[in-house]
Coordinates of C-alpha atoms in Angstrom, one line a residue:
M151 CA 102.4 106.8 146.0
A152 CA 99.9 107.4 143.2
F153 CA 101.3 108.5 139.9
D154 CA 99.6 110.2 136.9
Y155 CA 101.0 107.6 134.6
D156 CA 102.8 104.3 134.8
L157 CA 105.2 105.5 132.0
F158 CA 106.1 108.9 130.7
V159 CA 108.2 108.8 127.5
I160 CA 110.2 111.9 126.5
G161 CA 110.8 111.8 122.7
G162 CA 108.5 110.8 119.8
G163 CA 111.0 109.1 117.6
S164 CA 110.7 105.4 116.4
G165 CA 112.1 104.0 119.7
G166 CA 110.0 106.1 122.0
V167 CA 106.8 105.6 120.1
R168 CA 107.3 101.8 120.0
A169 CA 108.0 101.7 123.7
A170 CA 104.9 103.8 124.5
R171 CA 102.6 101.7 122.3
T172 CA 103.8 98.3 123.6
A173 CA 103.7 99.5 127.2
A174 CA 100.2 100.7 126.7
A175 CA 99.2 97.3 125.2
T176 CA 100.0 95.8 128.6
G177 CA 97.4 97.9 130.2
A178 CA 99.8 100.6 131.5
T179 CA 98.9 104.3 131.5
V180 CA 101.3 106.0 129.2
A181 CA 102.0 109.6 128.1
L182 CA 104.5 110.9 125.6
A183 CA 106.0 114.3 125.0
E184 CA 107.6 115.5 121.7
E185 CA 108.8 119.0 121.2
S186 CA 109.2 118.8 117.4
R187 CA 107.4 116.3 115.1
M188 CA 106.3 112.7 115.8
G189 CA 108.5 110.3 114.0
G190 CA 111.8 111.8 115.1
T191 CA 115.1 111.8 113.2
C192 CA 114.4 108.7 111.2
V193 CA 111.0 109.6 109.8
I194 CA 111.3 113.4 109.6
R195 CA 115.0 114.3 108.9
G196 CA 116.9 111.0 108.5
C197 CA 116.4 107.5 107.1
V198 CA 113.1 108.0 105.3
P199 CA 113.6 111.3 103.4
K200 CA 117.3 110.3 102.8
K201 CA 116.3 106.9 101.3
L202 CA 113.7 108.7 99.0
M203 CA 116.5 110.9 97.9
V204 CA 118.7 107.9 97.3
Y205 CA 116.0 106.5 95.0
A206 CA 115.7 109.8 93.1
S207 CA 119.4 110.1 92.7
G208 CA 119.7 106.7 91.0
Y209 CA 117.5 107.4 88.0
G210 CA 120.1 109.3 86.1
E211 CA 122.3 106.2 85.9
V212 CA 119.3 104.1 85.0
L213 CA 118.7 106.3 82.0
D214 CA 122.3 105.9 80.8
E215 CA 122.2 102.1 81.3
A216 CA 118.9 101.9 79.5
R217 CA 120.4 103.5 76.4
A218 CA 123.2 100.9 76.5
Y219 CA 120.5 98.3 76.4
G220 CA 118.9 99.7 73.2
W221 CA 116.3 102.1 74.7
E222 CA 115.9 105.4 73.0
I223 CA 115.6 107.9 75.8
G224 CA 116.1 111.6 75.8
E225 CA 118.2 113.6 78.2
G226 CA 116.7 113.5 81.6
R227 CA 116.5 116.6 83.9
F228 CA 115.9 116.5 87.6
D229 CA 113.6 119.1 89.1
W230 CA 114.0 119.5 92.9
R231 CA 110.9 121.4 93.6
P232 CA 108.2 118.9 92.7
F233 CA 110.2 116.2 94.4
R234 CA 110.7 118.3 97.5
E235 CA 106.9 119.0 97.6
K236 CA 106.0 115.3 97.3
L237 CA 108.7 114.4 99.9
H238 CA 107.3 116.7 102.5
T239 CA 103.8 115.5 101.7
E240 CA 105.0 112.0 102.4
L241 CA 106.6 113.0 105.7
D242 CA 103.4 114.7 106.8
R243 CA 101.5 111.5 106.0
L244 CA 104.0 109.4 108.0
E245 CA 103.8 111.8 111.0
G246 CA 100.0 111.4 110.9
V247 CA 100.4 107.6 110.9
Y248 CA 102.6 107.9 114.1
R249 CA 100.0 110.1 115.8
R250 CA 97.1 107.8 114.9
L251 CA 99.1 104.7 116.2
L252 CA 99.7 106.5 119.5
D253 CA 96.2 107.7 119.8
G254 CA 94.8 104.2 118.9
S255 CA 97.0 102.7 121.6
G256 CA 95.6 105.0 124.3
V257 CA 98.8 107.0 124.7
E258 CA 98.3 110.6 125.8
M259 CA 100.4 113.0 123.7
F260 CA 101.9 116.3 124.6
D261 CA 103.3 118.5 121.8
A262 CA 105.8 120.1 124.1
R263 CA 109.4 120.0 125.3
A264 CA 109.7 118.0 128.5
K265 CA 112.4 117.8 131.1
I266 CA 112.9 115.8 134.3
A267 CA 112.1 117.6 137.5
D268 CA 112.8 114.7 139.8
P269 CA 113.0 110.9 139.5
H270 CA 109.3 110.6 139.1
T271 CA 108.2 114.0 137.7
V272 CA 108.3 115.5 134.2
E273 CA 107.8 119.2 133.6
L274 CA 106.4 120.4 130.3
A275 CA 107.4 123.7 128.6
D276 CA 104.3 125.5 130.0
G277 CA 105.3 124.5 133.6
T278 CA 102.7 121.7 133.9
R279 CA 104.1 118.8 135.9
K280 CA 103.2 115.1 135.4
T281 CA 104.3 112.2 137.6
A282 CA 105.1 108.7 136.4
K283 CA 106.3 105.5 138.0
H284 CA 108.8 105.1 135.2
I285 CA 110.4 107.7 132.8
L286 CA 111.9 106.7 129.5
V287 CA 114.2 109.1 127.7
A288 CA 114.3 108.6 124.0
T289 CA 115.3 112.1 122.7
G290 CA 117.7 111.0 120.1
G291 CA 120.6 113.1 118.8
H292 CA 121.4 116.0 116.5
P293 CA 124.1 116.9 114.0
V294 CA 126.8 119.2 115.1
R295 CA 129.1 121.7 113.4
P296 CA 132.8 121.9 114.0
D297 CA 134.1 124.4 116.5
M298 CA 135.6 126.9 114.0
K299 CA 134.9 130.5 112.9
N300 CA 132.0 130.9 110.5
A301 CA 130.9 127.3 110.9
H302 CA 127.3 128.6 110.9
L303 CA 127.8 129.2 107.1
G304 CA 127.7 125.4 106.6
M305 CA 124.5 123.3 106.6
V306 CA 124.0 120.1 108.5
S307 CA 122.1 117.0 107.4
D308 CA 118.8 118.3 108.8
D309 CA 118.9 121.3 106.5
I310 CA 119.2 119.3 103.2
F311 CA 115.5 118.3 103.1
D312 CA 114.4 121.9 103.5
L313 CA 116.4 123.5 100.7
E314 CA 114.3 125.6 98.4
T315 CA 116.4 124.6 95.4
L316 CA 119.6 122.6 94.9
P317 CA 123.0 124.3 94.8
K318 CA 125.2 123.9 91.7
S319 CA 128.2 123.0 93.8
I320 CA 128.7 121.8 97.4
L321 CA 131.5 120.9 99.7
I322 CA 130.8 118.1 102.0
V323 CA 133.0 117.9 105.1
G324 CA 133.3 114.4 106.7
G325 CA 133.9 110.8 105.8
G326 CA 131.3 108.9 107.7
Y327 CA 128.2 107.2 106.3
I328 CA 126.1 110.4 106.3
A329 CA 128.8 112.4 104.5
C330 CA 129.3 109.6 101.9
E331 CA 125.6 109.0 101.4
F332 CA 124.8 112.7 100.7
A333 CA 127.9 113.0 98.4
C334 CA 126.4 110.2 96.3
I335 CA 122.9 111.5 96.5
L336 CA 123.6 115.1 95.6
H337 CA 126.0 114.0 92.8
G338 CA 123.3 111.8 91.4
L339 CA 120.9 114.8 91.4
G340 CA 123.3 116.9 89.4
V341 CA 125.2 118.8 92.0
K342 CA 129.0 119.2 91.6
V343 CA 130.3 117.5 94.8
T344 CA 133.6 118.0 96.5
Q345 CA 134.2 116.0 99.7
F346 CA 136.9 116.6 102.3
Y347 CA 137.8 114.0 104.9
R348 CA 140.7 114.4 107.3
G349 CA 141.4 110.7 107.7
A350 CA 143.2 108.3 105.4
Q351 CA 140.1 106.6 104.1
I352 CA 136.3 107.2 104.3
L353 CA 133.9 105.1 106.3
R354 CA 136.1 104.5 109.3
G355 CA 135.0 101.4 111.2
F356 CA 133.9 99.5 108.2
D357 CA 135.8 96.8 106.3
D358 CA 139.0 98.2 104.7
E359 CA 138.5 96.5 101.4
A360 CA 134.9 97.5 101.2
R361 CA 135.5 101.2 102.0
G362 CA 138.3 101.3 99.5
L363 CA 136.1 100.1 96.7
I364 CA 133.4 102.6 97.6
A365 CA 135.9 105.4 97.6
D366 CA 137.1 104.3 94.1
S367 CA 133.5 104.1 92.9
M368 CA 132.7 107.6 94.2
R369 CA 135.7 109.0 92.3
E370 CA 134.8 107.1 89.2
R371 CA 131.4 108.7 89.2
G372 CA 132.9 112.2 89.4
I373 CA 132.8 113.0 93.1
D374 CA 135.9 115.1 93.9
L375 CA 137.0 113.2 97.1
H376 CA 140.0 114.5 99.0
L377 CA 141.4 112.4 101.8
G378 CA 143.7 113.8 104.5
T379 CA 142.1 117.1 103.9
N380 CA 140.1 119.5 106.1
V381 CA 138.8 123.1 106.2
V382 CA 141.3 125.7 107.5
E383 CA 139.0 128.7 107.2
M384 CA 135.8 129.8 105.6
C385 CA 133.8 133.0 105.1
P386 CA 131.2 134.5 102.8
E387 CA 132.5 134.9 99.3
A388 CA 132.0 138.7 99.5
E389 CA 134.5 138.8 102.4
A390 CA 137.2 136.6 100.7
G391 CA 138.8 139.1 98.4
D392 CA 139.4 137.4 95.1
P393 CA 139.4 133.6 95.7
V394 CA 139.6 131.0 93.0
H395 CA 136.1 130.3 91.9
H396 CA 134.8 126.7 91.8
G397 CA 132.7 125.7 88.8
G398 CA 131.9 129.2 87.7
T399 CA 129.7 129.9 90.7
G400 CA 128.7 133.2 92.0
S401 CA 125.7 135.4 92.6
D402 CA 124.4 135.0 89.1
A403 CA 125.2 131.4 88.6
A404 CA 122.3 129.1 88.2
G405 CA 121.3 126.1 90.2
V406 CA 120.6 122.6 88.9
D407 CA 117.0 123.5 88.1
G408 CA 117.9 127.0 86.7
T409 CA 117.1 129.0 89.8
P410 CA 119.5 131.9 90.6
E411 CA 121.7 130.9 93.5
A412 CA 120.6 133.9 95.6
A413 CA 117.2 132.1 96.0
L414 CA 118.7 128.8 97.1
G415 CA 117.9 129.1 100.8
T416 CA 121.5 128.0 101.5
K417 CA 124.1 130.2 103.3
G418 CA 126.5 130.3 100.3
P419 CA 128.4 131.2 98.2
V420 CA 131.1 130.3 100.7
W421 CA 134.9 130.7 100.3
V422 CA 136.8 127.8 101.7
K423 CA 140.5 127.3 102.3
A424 CA 141.7 123.7 102.7
T425 CA 144.6 122.2 104.5
N426 CA 146.0 121.2 101.0
G427 CA 146.2 124.9 100.1
D428 CA 143.3 124.8 97.8
E429 CA 141.0 127.9 97.8
R430 CA 137.5 127.7 96.2
V431 CA 134.0 129.1 96.4
Y432 CA 131.1 126.7 96.8
D433 CA 127.5 127.5 96.6
A434 CA 126.9 125.5 99.8
V435 CA 128.9 123.7 102.5
L436 CA 127.5 120.6 104.4
F437 CA 129.1 119.6 107.6
A438 CA 128.7 115.8 108.3
T439 CA 131.2 115.7 111.1
G440 CA 129.3 114.0 113.9
R441 CA 126.2 113.9 116.0
R442 CA 125.5 114.6 119.7
P443 CA 122.9 113.1 122.1
N444 CA 120.0 115.4 122.9
T445 CA 120.5 115.6 126.7
D446 CA 121.2 119.3 127.3
G447 CA 118.7 120.9 129.6
L448 CA 116.8 117.8 130.4
G449 CA 117.6 117.8 134.1
L450 CA 119.1 114.4 134.0
E451 CA 122.2 114.8 136.2
E452 CA 120.1 116.6 138.8
A453 CA 117.9 113.5 138.9
G454 CA 120.9 111.2 139.4
V455 CA 121.4 110.1 135.8
T456 CA 125.1 109.8 134.8
L457 CA 126.1 111.3 131.4
A458 CA 129.2 110.0 129.6
R459 CA 131.6 112.1 127.7
G460 CA 129.8 113.7 124.8
G461 CA 126.5 113.9 126.7
A462 CA 125.3 110.3 126.2
I463 CA 123.2 108.7 128.9
E464 CA 124.9 105.9 130.6
V465 CA 122.7 102.8 131.0
D466 CA 123.1 99.1 131.9
E467 CA 122.2 96.1 129.8
Y468 CA 118.5 96.7 130.6
S469 CA 118.6 100.4 129.5
Q470 CA 118.3 101.5 133.1
T471 CA 120.1 104.6 134.2
G472 CA 121.8 105.3 137.6
C473 CA 118.4 106.5 138.7
P474 CA 116.2 103.3 139.1
S475 CA 113.0 104.9 137.8
I476 CA 114.6 106.4 134.7
Y477 CA 115.5 104.5 131.6
A478 CA 116.9 105.5 128.2
I479 CA 117.0 104.0 124.7
G480 CA 118.1 104.9 121.2
D481 CA 120.7 107.4 120.0
V482 CA 120.6 109.4 123.3
T483 CA 122.6 106.5 124.8
D484 CA 125.1 106.4 121.9
R485 CA 125.3 102.6 121.9
V486 CA 124.3 101.5 118.4
N487 CA 122.7 104.4 116.7
L488 CA 120.3 102.8 114.3
T489 CA 116.5 103.1 114.1
P490 CA 115.8 99.3 114.3
V491 CA 118.1 99.1 117.3
A492 CA 116.2 101.9 119.1
I493 CA 112.9 100.1 118.4
R494 CA 114.3 96.8 119.7
E495 CA 115.6 98.5 122.8
G496 CA 112.2 100.0 123.4
M497 CA 110.5 96.6 123.1
Q498 CA 113.1 95.0 125.5
F499 CA 112.5 97.9 128.0
V500 CA 108.8 97.0 128.0
E501 CA 109.5 93.3 128.3
T502 CA 111.7 94.0 131.3
V503 CA 109.7 96.7 133.1
F504 CA 106.1 96.0 132.2
K505 CA 106.0 92.3 131.5
G506 CA 108.2 91.1 134.3
N507 CA 110.6 89.3 132.0
P508 CA 114.1 90.9 132.4
T509 CA 115.5 91.0 128.8
P510 CA 119.0 92.5 128.2
V511 CA 119.6 94.4 125.0
D512 CA 121.3 92.3 122.3
H513 CA 123.7 94.4 120.3
A514 CA 125.6 91.5 118.8
L515 CA 125.6 90.9 115.0
I516 CA 123.5 93.7 113.8
P517 CA 123.2 94.0 110.0
S518 CA 123.4 97.5 108.6
A519 CA 123.7 99.3 105.3
V520 CA 125.4 102.4 103.9
F521 CA 123.4 103.8 101.0
T522 CA 126.2 105.0 98.8
Q523 CA 126.4 104.2 95.1
P524 CA 127.1 101.3 95.2
E525 CA 125.7 100.3 98.6
L526 CA 127.5 98.7 101.4
G527 CA 125.8 95.9 103.4
T528 CA 127.6 94.6 106.5
I529 CA 127.2 92.3 109.5
G530 CA 129.7 91.1 112.1
L531 CA 133.4 91.7 112.3
T532 CA 135.6 93.4 109.7
E533 CA 138.6 91.4 108.5
E534 CA 140.9 93.8 110.5
A535 CA 138.9 93.4 113.8
A536 CA 138.6 89.6 113.4
R537 CA 142.3 89.2 113.0
E538 CA 142.8 90.8 116.4
I539 CA 140.7 88.1 118.0
E540 CA 141.5 84.8 116.4
P541 CA 143.0 83.2 113.2
V542 CA 140.7 83.7 110.2
E543 CA 140.2 82.8 106.6
V544 CA 139.0 85.4 104.2
Y545 CA 136.9 84.6 101.1
C546 CA 136.6 87.4 98.7
S547 CA 135.4 88.0 95.2
S548 CA 135.3 91.4 93.3
F549 CA 134.0 91.5 89.8
K550 CA 131.9 93.5 87.3
P551 CA 128.3 92.5 87.5
M552 CA 126.6 91.4 84.3
Q553 CA 124.0 94.2 84.2
S554 CA 126.4 97.1 84.4
A555 CA 129.3 95.4 82.6
F556 CA 127.1 94.9 79.5
A557 CA 126.4 98.7 79.6
G558 CA 130.1 99.5 79.7
S559 CA 130.2 100.6 83.3
A560 CA 133.4 100.3 85.3
D561 CA 131.5 99.5 88.5
R562 CA 132.7 96.6 90.5
V563 CA 131.0 94.7 93.3
L564 CA 132.5 92.9 96.4
M565 CA 131.4 89.8 98.2
K566 CA 133.4 89.0 101.3
L567 CA 133.3 86.5 104.1
V568 CA 135.5 86.4 107.2
V569 CA 135.6 82.9 108.6
S570 CA 136.8 81.5 111.9
I571 CA 139.4 78.8 111.2
E572 CA 138.6 77.1 114.5
T573 CA 134.8 77.1 114.5
R574 CA 134.2 77.7 110.8
K575 CA 131.5 80.3 111.7
I576 CA 131.0 83.3 109.5
L577 CA 132.4 86.1 111.7
G578 CA 131.7 88.9 109.1
C579 CA 129.9 89.4 105.8
H580 CA 130.5 92.5 103.7
I581 CA 128.8 93.3 100.4
V582 CA 129.4 96.2 98.1
A583 CA 126.8 96.1 95.3
P584 CA 123.6 97.6 94.1
E585 CA 120.9 96.7 96.7
A586 CA 123.5 95.5 99.2
G587 CA 121.1 96.6 101.9
E588 CA 118.5 94.1 100.7
L589 CA 121.2 91.4 100.4
I590 CA 122.7 91.8 103.9
Q591 CA 119.3 91.6 105.6
L592 CA 118.9 88.0 104.3
A593 CA 122.6 87.1 104.8
G594 CA 122.3 88.5 108.3
I595 CA 119.8 85.9 109.3
A596 CA 122.2 83.1 108.5
V597 CA 125.1 84.9 110.3
K598 CA 123.0 85.6 113.4
M599 CA 122.0 81.9 113.5
G600 CA 125.7 80.9 113.6
A601 CA 126.1 79.6 110.0
T602 CA 129.4 78.2 109.0
K603 CA 131.3 78.5 105.7
E604 CA 130.2 74.9 104.9
D605 CA 126.6 75.9 105.4
F606 CA 127.1 78.6 102.8
D607 CA 128.9 76.1 100.5
R608 CA 126.0 73.6 100.8
T609 CA 123.5 76.3 99.5
V610 CA 122.9 76.0 95.8
A611 CA 123.6 79.2 93.9
V612 CA 120.8 81.2 92.2
H613 CA 122.1 81.8 88.7
P614 CA 122.7 84.2 87.1
T615 CA 122.9 86.7 90.0
M616 CA 125.5 88.7 91.7
A617 CA 124.6 87.1 95.0
E618 CA 125.5 83.6 93.9
E619 CA 129.2 84.6 94.5
I620 CA 128.5 84.5 98.2
V621 CA 128.0 80.7 98.1
T622 CA 130.5 79.8 95.4
M623 CA 133.7 81.1 96.9
R624 CA 135.7 77.9 97.6
E625 CA 139.3 78.9 98.3
P626 CA 140.3 81.6 100.8
V627 CA 142.3 84.5 99.4
R628 CA 144.3 84.8 102.6
R629 CA 144.7 83.3 106.1
S630 CA 145.9 85.1 109.2

């Protein structure tokens, strides 16, 4: 049977674009459909704009620290509007880069929603049908609001980047990395931040010691973090009677950059009642309570693709679905939801399908970072998870780094290694510190290679640095 293309990719995010380009480089005919903007979540409404906001939010502390080092600097003031304008200009530029890369690779692009009509046919929004020997689904995921009355009054992470101005106060609901990152970002930009998390500690799934230090640091900075707390009900302020106001907000309160709240472009002011009995009004509410794969309405199950609970596409180790001609990569499979993982999955898909070299996806020992203040960098097992598998030694050092200690800051950093007693291999490395994301990338190479504690010990320290602690911890703090 003759097909229009060798490969049709649905989804123009980082994973889909990489798969399309690398497949085209083998001589395959490739098409790609994207209903929104090329670049997907990471480039348009995720990693890239978020990291630029992380940078912006850190300069306030830099000014304070500079004064402690003798610099005469006036009071700084953040202005959201010029930053937002430049941010969107940069995102437009990056989308253009993605389009040029696809075009230069010979990939035919369709700016349209696509769904699967049968195992070898894709139907575009205008009814046009295209056939392909292989179909790759890389549609990513989207943030979801909780199932409660008036949840529409709250924003989700996608909305943050499009705010016309910043609110004066915000309630962030959630305790995962997205919630904690935006709590730190918005606080750093001058927003009064309250955060609710229903669990006992933020950042579930990360190392307990690390997440505890980050929670302490967030509170030390002034973030009003409430654990074991959730929203009972919420409504527009005008419908709430006479609630207790939060931070003097209201219809004539001013935002961070002096703009009346009525012009914010948010859905506030919102009255919120919490499980702890607290009642307050916030200028905005942000739900960071989870994400869901983008699989609705794609025709997947009709084509023989199995969906897991929550809507994720079930795939094997080669990213192949239950329908042999259909594959899936990235967040839509809900395996490891990180951009570099989606890119790697796309490349391994091409290696398997178009280069004749079956290559299973490797999800072991993936370094990652949480861009809170301070950052968390991590790879491998947490101390808690490692103990469940085998006896371990834990090497840990927490201290005030020289730069911030000199400036009088209470900030502490954490360097932690989880070591197998039997093999001496580093099972986990966890760093809480400024630029921990940069540090864990380098440490991750050693851990992925199977480095032992003695390999770390043999490495000469770079002095004076924070990172030298990772190779100078000689005695374990505990064994189990």
